[in-house]
Amino acid sequence: MATTADFKNGLCIDYNGKPCAIVWFQHVKPGKGGAFVKVKMRNLDNGRILENTFTAGERIDIIRIERRPYQFLYKDDTGFHFMHGETFEQIDLQDDMVDNADLMKEGQFVEMMFHADEDRVLTCELPPFVEMEVTYTEPAVKGDTASTNAQKSATIETGATIMVPLFINQGERIKVDTRDRSYAERVK
């Protein structure tokens, strides 16, 4: 069994019967009284952030997590369909299990986090950056703005809408940050 001394960012623990990943922690040693550890955890079932305080040295249960690469095949009425690249095993996920699903195109590789003991999917994460083609955006007019970081709306090949700088035109390829759905750079 582990204790609070084993805490590190990304560690997955069992908290009140739910799988949680530690996002942030701080060991506090006040001048008076016992030491404690403040923790922010992400509930892997629903994505909510939980805050808790553990006494220093308290025992915790660590969950064994496996990360597996999968390839997105297609989406239909039953959900999203993925295939493991080596075993060719196929799994289906509901819409709420996939973050930023509108930034995912067929053939895209994702990483799934599995609860190793129960062999169930906890999360499905896209890579940090994806390359997309701009299918529609309004043309920019020179002298249209006084600001240097002005942006406009653009529709990309998956149908998602993101904000891009004024110099991006229809048909160009861009890199999109999937964590915050923002424009990263133009792809050459």
mmCIF file with all atom_site columns, C-alpha atoms in Angstrom:
data_model
loop_
_atom_site.group_PDB
_atom_site.id
_atom_site.type_symbol
_atom_site.label_atom_id
_atom_site.label_alt_id
_atom_site.label_comp_id
_atom_site.label_asym_id
_atom_site.label_entity_id
_atom_site.label_seq_id
_atom_site.pdbx_PDB_ins_code
_atom_site.Cartn_x
_atom_site.Cartn_y
_atom_site.Cartn_z
_atom_site.occupancy
_atom_site.B_iso_or_equiv
_atom_site.pdbx_formal_charge
_atom_site.auth_seq_id
_atom_site.auth_comp_id
_atom_site.auth_asym_id
_atom_site.auth_atom_id
_atom_site.pdbx_PDB_model_num
ATOM 1   C CA . MET A 1 1   ? 0.000   0.000  0.000   1.00 0.00 ? 1   MET A CA 1
ATOM 2   C CA . ALA A 1 2   ? 1.124   3.527  -0.734  1.00 0.00 ? 2   ALA A CA 1
ATOM 3   C CA . THR A 1 3   ? 0.993   6.668  1.402   1.00 0.00 ? 3   THR A CA 1
ATOM 4   C CA . THR A 1 4   ? 0.641   10.376 0.715   1.00 0.00 ? 4   THR A CA 1
ATOM 5   C CA . ALA A 1 5   ? 4.458   10.554 0.434   1.00 0.00 ? 5   ALA A CA 1
ATOM 6   C CA . ASP A 1 6   ? 4.074   8.756  -2.940  1.00 0.00 ? 6   ASP A CA 1
ATOM 7   C CA . PHE A 1 7   ? 1.881   11.516 -4.439  1.00 0.00 ? 7   PHE A CA 1
ATOM 8   C CA . LYS A 1 8   ? 2.969   12.892 -7.810  1.00 0.00 ? 8   LYS A CA 1
ATOM 9   C CA . ASN A 1 9   ? 1.102   14.585 -10.642 1.00 0.00 ? 9   ASN A CA 1
ATOM 10  C CA . GLY A 1 10  ? -0.653  12.028 -12.844 1.00 0.00 ? 10  GLY A CA 1
ATOM 11  C CA . LEU A 1 11  ? -0.800  9.327  -10.142 1.00 0.00 ? 11  LEU A CA 1
ATOM 12  C CA . CYS A 1 12  ? -4.143  7.475  -10.270 1.00 0.00 ? 12  CYS A CA 1
ATOM 13  C CA . ILE A 1 13  ? -5.715  6.580  -6.942  1.00 0.00 ? 13  ILE A CA 1
ATOM 14  C CA . ASP A 1 14  ? -8.972  5.128  -5.662  1.00 0.00 ? 14  ASP A CA 1
ATOM 15  C CA . TYR A 1 15  ? -10.807 7.907  -3.823  1.00 0.00 ? 15  TYR A CA 1
ATOM 16  C CA . ASN A 1 16  ? -14.186 6.988  -2.299  1.00 0.00 ? 16  ASN A CA 1
ATOM 17  C CA . GLY A 1 17  ? -14.496 4.093  -4.754  1.00 0.00 ? 17  GLY A CA 1
ATOM 18  C CA . LYS A 1 18  ? -13.885 6.304  -7.805  1.00 0.00 ? 18  LYS A CA 1
ATOM 19  C CA . PRO A 1 19  ? -10.769 6.373  -10.014 1.00 0.00 ? 19  PRO A CA 1
ATOM 20  C CA . CYS A 1 20  ? -9.069  9.767  -9.729  1.00 0.00 ? 20  CYS A CA 1
ATOM 21  C CA . ALA A 1 21  ? -5.880  11.241 -11.200 1.00 0.00 ? 21  ALA A CA 1
ATOM 22  C CA . ILE A 1 22  ? -3.866  13.735 -9.148  1.00 0.00 ? 22  ILE A CA 1
ATOM 23  C CA . VAL A 1 23  ? -3.651  17.071 -10.961 1.00 0.00 ? 23  VAL A CA 1
ATOM 24  C CA . TRP A 1 24  ? -1.939  19.135 -8.242  1.00 0.00 ? 24  TRP A CA 1
ATOM 25  C CA . PHE A 1 25  ? -0.742  18.550 -4.683  1.00 0.00 ? 25  PHE A CA 1
ATOM 26  C CA . GLN A 1 26  ? 1.044   20.514 -1.958  1.00 0.00 ? 26  GLN A CA 1
ATOM 27  C CA . HIS A 1 27  ? 2.620   19.225 1.229   1.00 0.00 ? 27  HIS A CA 1
ATOM 28  C CA . VAL A 1 28  ? 1.926   21.652 4.103   1.00 0.00 ? 28  VAL A CA 1
ATOM 29  C CA . LYS A 1 29  ? 3.767   21.647 7.434   1.00 0.00 ? 29  LYS A CA 1
ATOM 30  C CA . PRO A 1 30  ? 2.214   24.295 9.669   1.00 0.00 ? 30  PRO A CA 1
ATOM 31  C CA . GLY A 1 31  ? 4.101   25.579 12.689  1.00 0.00 ? 31  GLY A CA 1
ATOM 32  C CA . LYS A 1 32  ? 1.491   24.135 14.988  1.00 0.00 ? 32  LYS A CA 1
ATOM 33  C CA . GLY A 1 33  ? -0.212  20.777 14.463  1.00 0.00 ? 33  GLY A CA 1
ATOM 34  C CA . GLY A 1 34  ? 0.404   17.883 12.101  1.00 0.00 ? 34  GLY A CA 1
ATOM 35  C CA . ALA A 1 35  ? 1.450   18.005 8.473   1.00 0.00 ? 35  ALA A CA 1
ATOM 36  C CA . PHE A 1 36  ? -1.123  17.512 5.717   1.00 0.00 ? 36  PHE A CA 1
ATOM 37  C CA . VAL A 1 37  ? -1.336  17.313 1.931   1.00 0.00 ? 37  VAL A CA 1
ATOM 38  C CA . LYS A 1 38  ? -3.735  19.445 -0.141  1.00 0.00 ? 38  LYS A CA 1
ATOM 39  C CA . VAL A 1 39  ? -4.752  17.671 -3.357  1.00 0.00 ? 39  VAL A CA 1
ATOM 40  C CA . LYS A 1 40  ? -6.717  18.474 -6.518  1.00 0.00 ? 40  LYS A CA 1
ATOM 41  C CA . MET A 1 41  ? -7.871  15.339 -8.352  1.00 0.00 ? 41  MET A CA 1
ATOM 42  C CA . ARG A 1 42  ? -9.742  14.724 -11.594 1.00 0.00 ? 42  ARG A CA 1
ATOM 43  C CA . ASN A 1 43  ? -12.498 12.123 -11.325 1.00 0.00 ? 43  ASN A CA 1
ATOM 44  C CA . LEU A 1 44  ? -11.798 9.876  -14.335 1.00 0.00 ? 44  LEU A CA 1
ATOM 45  C CA . ASP A 1 45  ? -15.443 8.768  -14.601 1.00 0.00 ? 45  ASP A CA 1
ATOM 46  C CA . ASN A 1 46  ? -16.969 12.221 -15.123 1.00 0.00 ? 46  ASN A CA 1
ATOM 47  C CA . GLY A 1 47  ? -14.004 14.636 -15.472 1.00 0.00 ? 47  GLY A CA 1
ATOM 48  C CA . ARG A 1 48  ? -14.860 16.779 -12.441 1.00 0.00 ? 48  ARG A CA 1
ATOM 49  C CA . ILE A 1 49  ? -12.110 18.320 -10.320 1.00 0.00 ? 49  ILE A CA 1
ATOM 50  C CA . LEU A 1 50  ? -12.238 17.353 -6.638  1.00 0.00 ? 50  LEU A CA 1
ATOM 51  C CA . GLU A 1 51  ? -10.312 18.950 -3.785  1.00 0.00 ? 51  GLU A CA 1
ATOM 52  C CA . ASN A 1 52  ? -9.339  17.090 -0.630  1.00 0.00 ? 52  ASN A CA 1
ATOM 53  C CA . THR A 1 53  ? -6.923  17.305 2.271   1.00 0.00 ? 53  THR A CA 1
ATOM 54  C CA . PHE A 1 54  ? -5.114  14.166 3.421   1.00 0.00 ? 54  PHE A CA 1
ATOM 55  C CA . THR A 1 55  ? -3.172  13.884 6.674   1.00 0.00 ? 55  THR A CA 1
ATOM 56  C CA . ALA A 1 56  ? 0.521   13.239 6.035   1.00 0.00 ? 56  ALA A CA 1
ATOM 57  C CA . GLY A 1 57  ? 1.296   9.517  5.931   1.00 0.00 ? 57  GLY A CA 1
ATOM 58  C CA . GLU A 1 58  ? -2.313  8.480  5.253   1.00 0.00 ? 58  GLU A CA 1
ATOM 59  C CA . ARG A 1 59  ? -2.609  5.228  3.285   1.00 0.00 ? 59  ARG A CA 1
ATOM 60  C CA . ILE A 1 60  ? -4.031  5.350  -0.236  1.00 0.00 ? 60  ILE A CA 1
ATOM 61  C CA . ASP A 1 61  ? -4.911  2.780  -2.888  1.00 0.00 ? 61  ASP A CA 1
ATOM 62  C CA . ILE A 1 62  ? -3.087  3.220  -6.189  1.00 0.00 ? 62  ILE A CA 1
ATOM 63  C CA . ILE A 1 63  ? -4.940  2.132  -9.330  1.00 0.00 ? 63  ILE A CA 1
ATOM 64  C CA . ARG A 1 64  ? -3.064  0.401  -12.101 1.00 0.00 ? 64  ARG A CA 1
ATOM 65  C CA . ILE A 1 65  ? -3.648  2.308  -15.352 1.00 0.00 ? 65  ILE A CA 1
ATOM 66  C CA . GLU A 1 66  ? -2.688  1.287  -18.881 1.00 0.00 ? 66  GLU A CA 1
ATOM 67  C CA . ARG A 1 67  ? -2.440  3.641  -21.842 1.00 0.00 ? 67  ARG A CA 1
ATOM 68  C CA . ARG A 1 68  ? -3.181  2.041  -25.211 1.00 0.00 ? 68  ARG A CA 1
ATOM 69  C CA . PRO A 1 69  ? -3.038  3.545  -28.722 1.00 0.00 ? 69  PRO A CA 1
ATOM 70  C CA . TYR A 1 70  ? -6.185  3.250  -30.832 1.00 0.00 ? 70  TYR A CA 1
ATOM 71  C CA . GLN A 1 71  ? -7.169  4.479  -34.279 1.00 0.00 ? 71  GLN A CA 1
ATOM 72  C CA . PHE A 1 72  ? -10.494 6.209  -34.886 1.00 0.00 ? 72  PHE A CA 1
ATOM 73  C CA . LEU A 1 73  ? -12.462 4.354  -37.569 1.00 0.00 ? 73  LEU A CA 1
ATOM 74  C CA . TYR A 1 74  ? -15.887 5.999  -37.861 1.00 0.00 ? 74  TYR A CA 1
ATOM 75  C CA . LYS A 1 75  ? -18.900 7.403  -36.006 1.00 0.00 ? 75  LYS A CA 1
ATOM 76  C CA . ASP A 1 76  ? -22.463 6.171  -36.310 1.00 0.00 ? 76  ASP A CA 1
ATOM 77  C CA . ASP A 1 77  ? -25.675 6.088  -34.233 1.00 0.00 ? 77  ASP A CA 1
ATOM 78  C CA . THR A 1 78  ? -24.141 3.782  -31.602 1.00 0.00 ? 78  THR A CA 1
ATOM 79  C CA . GLY A 1 79  ? -21.114 6.022  -30.986 1.00 0.00 ? 79  GLY A CA 1
ATOM 80  C CA . PHE A 1 80  ? -17.452 6.185  -31.935 1.00 0.00 ? 80  PHE A CA 1
ATOM 81  C CA . HIS A 1 81  ? -15.617 3.087  -33.185 1.00 0.00 ? 81  HIS A CA 1
ATOM 82  C CA . PHE A 1 82  ? -11.892 2.556  -32.557 1.00 0.00 ? 82  PHE A CA 1
ATOM 83  C CA . MET A 1 83  ? -9.382  -0.180 -33.430 1.00 0.00 ? 83  MET A CA 1
ATOM 84  C CA . HIS A 1 84  ? -6.172  -1.183 -31.651 1.00 0.00 ? 84  HIS A CA 1
ATOM 85  C CA . GLY A 1 85  ? -3.273  -1.015 -34.130 1.00 0.00 ? 85  GLY A CA 1
ATOM 86  C CA . GLU A 1 86  ? -1.567  -4.297 -33.140 1.00 0.00 ? 86  GLU A CA 1
ATOM 87  C CA . THR A 1 87  ? -4.362  -6.613 -31.965 1.00 0.00 ? 87  THR A CA 1
ATOM 88  C CA . PHE A 1 88  ? -7.065  -5.231 -34.325 1.00 0.00 ? 88  PHE A CA 1
ATOM 89  C CA . GLU A 1 89  ? -9.473  -5.333 -31.371 1.00 0.00 ? 89  GLU A CA 1
ATOM 90  C CA . GLN A 1 90  ? -12.384 -2.918 -31.917 1.00 0.00 ? 90  GLN A CA 1
ATOM 91  C CA . ILE A 1 91  ? -14.234 -1.008 -29.213 1.00 0.00 ? 91  ILE A CA 1
ATOM 92  C CA . ASP A 1 92  ? -17.150 1.431  -29.189 1.00 0.00 ? 92  ASP A CA 1
ATOM 93  C CA . LEU A 1 93  ? -17.379 4.550  -27.034 1.00 0.00 ? 93  LEU A CA 1
ATOM 94  C CA . GLN A 1 94  ? -20.328 6.805  -26.330 1.00 0.00 ? 94  GLN A CA 1
ATOM 95  C CA . ASP A 1 95  ? -20.183 10.487 -27.333 1.00 0.00 ? 95  ASP A CA 1
ATOM 96  C CA . ASP A 1 96  ? -19.574 11.709 -23.757 1.00 0.00 ? 96  ASP A CA 1
ATOM 97  C CA . MET A 1 97  ? -16.395 9.578  -23.371 1.00 0.00 ? 97  MET A CA 1
ATOM 98  C CA . VAL A 1 98  ? -14.473 11.423 -26.126 1.00 0.00 ? 98  VAL A CA 1
ATOM 99  C CA . ASP A 1 99  ? -13.190 14.934 -25.402 1.00 0.00 ? 99  ASP A CA 1
ATOM 100 C CA . ASN A 1 100 ? -13.212 17.363 -28.357 1.00 0.00 ? 100 ASN A CA 1
ATOM 101 C CA . ALA A 1 101 ? -14.714 14.724 -30.640 1.00 0.00 ? 101 ALA A CA 1
ATOM 102 C CA . ASP A 1 102 ? -15.375 17.319 -33.339 1.00 0.00 ? 102 ASP A CA 1
ATOM 103 C CA . LEU A 1 103 ? -11.585 17.723 -33.783 1.00 0.00 ? 103 LEU A CA 1
ATOM 104 C CA . MET A 1 104 ? -11.167 14.023 -34.634 1.00 0.00 ? 104 MET A CA 1
ATOM 105 C CA . LYS A 1 105 ? -11.124 12.754 -38.218 1.00 0.00 ? 105 LYS A CA 1
ATOM 106 C CA . GLU A 1 106 ? -11.151 9.200  -39.567 1.00 0.00 ? 106 GLU A CA 1
ATOM 107 C CA . GLY A 1 107 ? -7.770  7.493  -39.275 1.00 0.00 ? 107 GLY A CA 1
ATOM 108 C CA . GLN A 1 108 ? -6.698  9.720  -36.358 1.00 0.00 ? 108 GLN A CA 1
ATOM 109 C CA . PHE A 1 109 ? -4.728  8.047  -33.567 1.00 0.00 ? 109 PHE A CA 1
ATOM 110 C CA . VAL A 1 110 ? -5.846  8.581  -29.962 1.00 0.00 ? 110 VAL A CA 1
ATOM 111 C CA . GLU A 1 111 ? -4.637  7.342  -26.597 1.00 0.00 ? 111 GLU A CA 1
ATOM 112 C CA . MET A 1 112 ? -7.067  5.562  -24.290 1.00 0.00 ? 112 MET A CA 1
ATOM 113 C CA . MET A 1 113 ? -6.586  5.159  -20.570 1.00 0.00 ? 113 MET A CA 1
ATOM 114 C CA . PHE A 1 114 ? -7.791  1.800  -19.226 1.00 0.00 ? 114 PHE A CA 1
ATOM 115 C CA . HIS A 1 115 ? -8.428  0.697  -15.641 1.00 0.00 ? 115 HIS A CA 1
ATOM 116 C CA . ALA A 1 116 ? -6.130  -2.352 -15.799 1.00 0.00 ? 116 ALA A CA 1
ATOM 117 C CA . ASP A 1 117 ? -7.936  -4.474 -13.196 1.00 0.00 ? 117 ASP A CA 1
ATOM 118 C CA . GLU A 1 118 ? -11.424 -3.959 -14.661 1.00 0.00 ? 118 GLU A CA 1
ATOM 119 C CA . ASP A 1 119 ? -10.274 -3.539 -18.296 1.00 0.00 ? 119 ASP A CA 1
ATOM 120 C CA . ARG A 1 120 ? -12.618 -0.608 -18.891 1.00 0.00 ? 120 ARG A CA 1
ATOM 121 C CA . VAL A 1 121 ? -11.996 2.671  -20.683 1.00 0.00 ? 121 VAL A CA 1
ATOM 122 C CA . LEU A 1 122 ? -11.599 5.700  -18.430 1.00 0.00 ? 122 LEU A CA 1
ATOM 123 C CA . THR A 1 123 ? -10.637 8.414  -20.942 1.00 0.00 ? 123 THR A CA 1
ATOM 124 C CA . CYS A 1 124 ? -9.982  8.902  -24.648 1.00 0.00 ? 124 CYS A CA 1
ATOM 125 C CA . GLU A 1 125 ? -7.465  11.649 -25.403 1.00 0.00 ? 125 GLU A CA 1
ATOM 126 C CA . LEU A 1 126 ? -6.550  13.196 -28.738 1.00 0.00 ? 126 LEU A CA 1
ATOM 127 C CA . PRO A 1 127 ? -2.905  14.105 -29.393 1.00 0.00 ? 127 PRO A CA 1
ATOM 128 C CA . PRO A 1 128 ? -2.016  17.634 -28.200 1.00 0.00 ? 128 PRO A CA 1
ATOM 129 C CA . PHE A 1 129 ? -1.978  19.003 -31.775 1.00 0.00 ? 129 PHE A CA 1
ATOM 130 C CA . VAL A 1 130 ? -3.847  17.944 -34.933 1.00 0.00 ? 130 VAL A CA 1
ATOM 131 C CA . GLU A 1 131 ? -3.449  19.187 -38.508 1.00 0.00 ? 131 GLU A CA 1
ATOM 132 C CA . MET A 1 132 ? -6.636  20.315 -40.225 1.00 0.00 ? 132 MET A CA 1
ATOM 133 C CA . GLU A 1 133 ? -7.613  22.040 -43.447 1.00 0.00 ? 133 GLU A CA 1
ATOM 134 C CA . VAL A 1 134 ? -9.656  25.239 -43.294 1.00 0.00 ? 134 VAL A CA 1
ATOM 135 C CA . THR A 1 135 ? -12.815 24.583 -45.342 1.00 0.00 ? 135 THR A CA 1
ATOM 136 C CA . TYR A 1 136 ? -14.456 27.987 -44.837 1.00 0.00 ? 136 TYR A CA 1
ATOM 137 C CA . THR A 1 137 ? -13.477 31.390 -43.513 1.00 0.00 ? 137 THR A CA 1
ATOM 138 C CA . GLU A 1 138 ? -14.331 34.949 -44.414 1.00 0.00 ? 138 GLU A CA 1
ATOM 139 C CA . PRO A 1 139 ? -11.619 36.738 -46.394 1.00 0.00 ? 139 PRO A CA 1
ATOM 140 C CA . ALA A 1 140 ? -9.724  39.379 -44.427 1.00 0.00 ? 140 ALA A CA 1
ATOM 141 C CA . VAL A 1 141 ? -9.779  42.979 -45.597 1.00 0.00 ? 141 VAL A CA 1
ATOM 142 C CA . LYS A 1 142 ? -6.545  44.957 -45.265 1.00 0.00 ? 142 LYS A CA 1
ATOM 143 C CA . GLY A 1 143 ? -6.843  47.692 -42.668 1.00 0.00 ? 143 GLY A CA 1
ATOM 144 C CA . ASP A 1 144 ? -9.827  45.930 -41.111 1.00 0.00 ? 144 ASP A CA 1
ATOM 145 C CA . THR A 1 145 ? -8.459  46.165 -37.581 1.00 0.00 ? 145 THR A CA 1
ATOM 146 C CA . ALA A 1 146 ? -6.229  48.239 -35.366 1.00 0.00 ? 146 ALA A CA 1
ATOM 147 C CA . SER A 1 147 ? -5.332  45.281 -33.141 1.00 0.00 ? 147 SER A CA 1
ATOM 148 C CA . THR A 1 148 ? -2.348  43.032 -33.861 1.00 0.00 ? 148 THR A CA 1
ATOM 149 C CA . ASN A 1 149 ? -3.979  39.869 -32.550 1.00 0.00 ? 149 ASN A CA 1
ATOM 150 C CA . ALA A 1 150 ? -7.408  40.108 -34.191 1.00 0.00 ? 150 ALA A CA 1
ATOM 151 C CA . GLN A 1 151 ? -9.094  36.810 -35.011 1.00 0.00 ? 151 GLN A CA 1
ATOM 152 C CA . LYS A 1 152 ? -11.924 35.511 -37.128 1.00 0.00 ? 152 LYS A CA 1
ATOM 153 C CA . SER A 1 153 ? -14.041 32.355 -37.153 1.00 0.00 ? 153 SER A CA 1
ATOM 154 C CA . ALA A 1 154 ? -13.003 29.422 -39.371 1.00 0.00 ? 154 ALA A CA 1
ATOM 155 C CA . THR A 1 155 ? -14.617 26.070 -40.116 1.00 0.00 ? 155 THR A CA 1
ATOM 156 C CA . ILE A 1 156 ? -12.183 23.144 -40.400 1.00 0.00 ? 156 ILE A CA 1
ATOM 157 C CA . GLU A 1 157 ? -12.542 19.850 -42.282 1.00 0.00 ? 157 GLU A CA 1
ATOM 158 C CA . THR A 1 158 ? -14.286 18.035 -39.405 1.00 0.00 ? 158 THR A CA 1
ATOM 159 C CA . GLY A 1 159 ? -16.976 20.722 -39.173 1.00 0.00 ? 159 GLY A CA 1
ATOM 160 C CA . ALA A 1 160 ? -15.646 22.280 -35.962 1.00 0.00 ? 160 ALA A CA 1
ATOM 161 C CA . THR A 1 161 ? -15.364 26.052 -35.702 1.00 0.00 ? 161 THR A CA 1
ATOM 162 C CA . ILE A 1 162 ? -12.282 27.664 -34.175 1.00 0.00 ? 162 ILE A CA 1
ATOM 163 C CA . MET A 1 163 ? -10.810 31.162 -34.034 1.00 0.00 ? 163 MET A CA 1
ATOM 164 C CA . VAL A 1 164 ? -7.840  31.873 -36.331 1.00 0.00 ? 164 VAL A CA 1
ATOM 165 C CA . PRO A 1 165 ? -5.738  34.972 -37.174 1.00 0.00 ? 165 PRO A CA 1
ATOM 166 C CA . LEU A 1 166 ? -6.935  37.202 -40.014 1.00 0.00 ? 166 LEU A CA 1
ATOM 167 C CA . PHE A 1 167 ? -4.182  36.073 -42.428 1.00 0.00 ? 167 PHE A CA 1
ATOM 168 C CA . ILE A 1 168 ? -5.488  32.444 -42.590 1.00 0.00 ? 168 ILE A CA 1
ATOM 169 C CA . ASN A 1 169 ? -7.396  31.741 -45.818 1.00 0.00 ? 169 ASN A CA 1
ATOM 170 C CA . GLN A 1 170 ? -9.692  28.997 -47.035 1.00 0.00 ? 170 GLN A CA 1
ATOM 171 C CA . GLY A 1 171 ? -7.825  25.838 -48.163 1.00 0.00 ? 171 GLY A CA 1
ATOM 172 C CA . GLU A 1 172 ? -4.798  26.336 -45.884 1.00 0.00 ? 172 GLU A CA 1
ATOM 173 C CA . ARG A 1 173 ? -3.636  23.669 -43.431 1.00 0.00 ? 173 ARG A CA 1
ATOM 174 C CA . ILE A 1 174 ? -3.326  24.699 -39.783 1.00 0.00 ? 174 ILE A CA 1
ATOM 175 C CA . LYS A 1 175 ? -2.286  23.075 -36.536 1.00 0.00 ? 175 LYS A CA 1
ATOM 176 C CA . VAL A 1 176 ? -4.969  23.106 -33.803 1.00 0.00 ? 176 VAL A CA 1
ATOM 177 C CA . ASP A 1 177 ? -4.289  22.680 -30.076 1.00 0.00 ? 177 ASP A CA 1
ATOM 178 C CA . THR A 1 178 ? -6.828  20.059 -28.909 1.00 0.00 ? 178 THR A CA 1
ATOM 179 C CA . ARG A 1 179 ? -6.464  20.952 -25.221 1.00 0.00 ? 179 ARG A CA 1
ATOM 180 C CA . ASP A 1 180 ? -7.975  24.427 -25.559 1.00 0.00 ? 180 ASP A CA 1
ATOM 181 C CA . ARG A 1 181 ? -9.285  24.337 -29.170 1.00 0.00 ? 181 ARG A CA 1
ATOM 182 C CA . SER A 1 182 ? -7.020  27.169 -30.274 1.00 0.00 ? 182 SER A CA 1
ATOM 183 C CA . TYR A 1 183 ? -5.020  27.937 -33.419 1.00 0.00 ? 183 TYR A CA 1
ATOM 184 C CA . ALA A 1 184 ? -1.337  26.975 -32.991 1.00 0.00 ? 184 ALA A CA 1
ATOM 185 C CA . GLU A 1 185 ? 0.369   27.631 -36.346 1.00 0.00 ? 185 GLU A CA 1
ATOM 186 C CA . ARG A 1 186 ? 0.139   27.364 -40.114 1.00 0.00 ? 186 ARG A CA 1
ATOM 187 C CA . VAL A 1 187 ? 1.398   24.068 -41.602 1.00 0.00 ? 187 VAL A CA 1
ATOM 188 C CA . LYS A 1 188 ? 3.673   24.351 -44.635 1.00 0.00 ? 188 LYS A CA 1
#
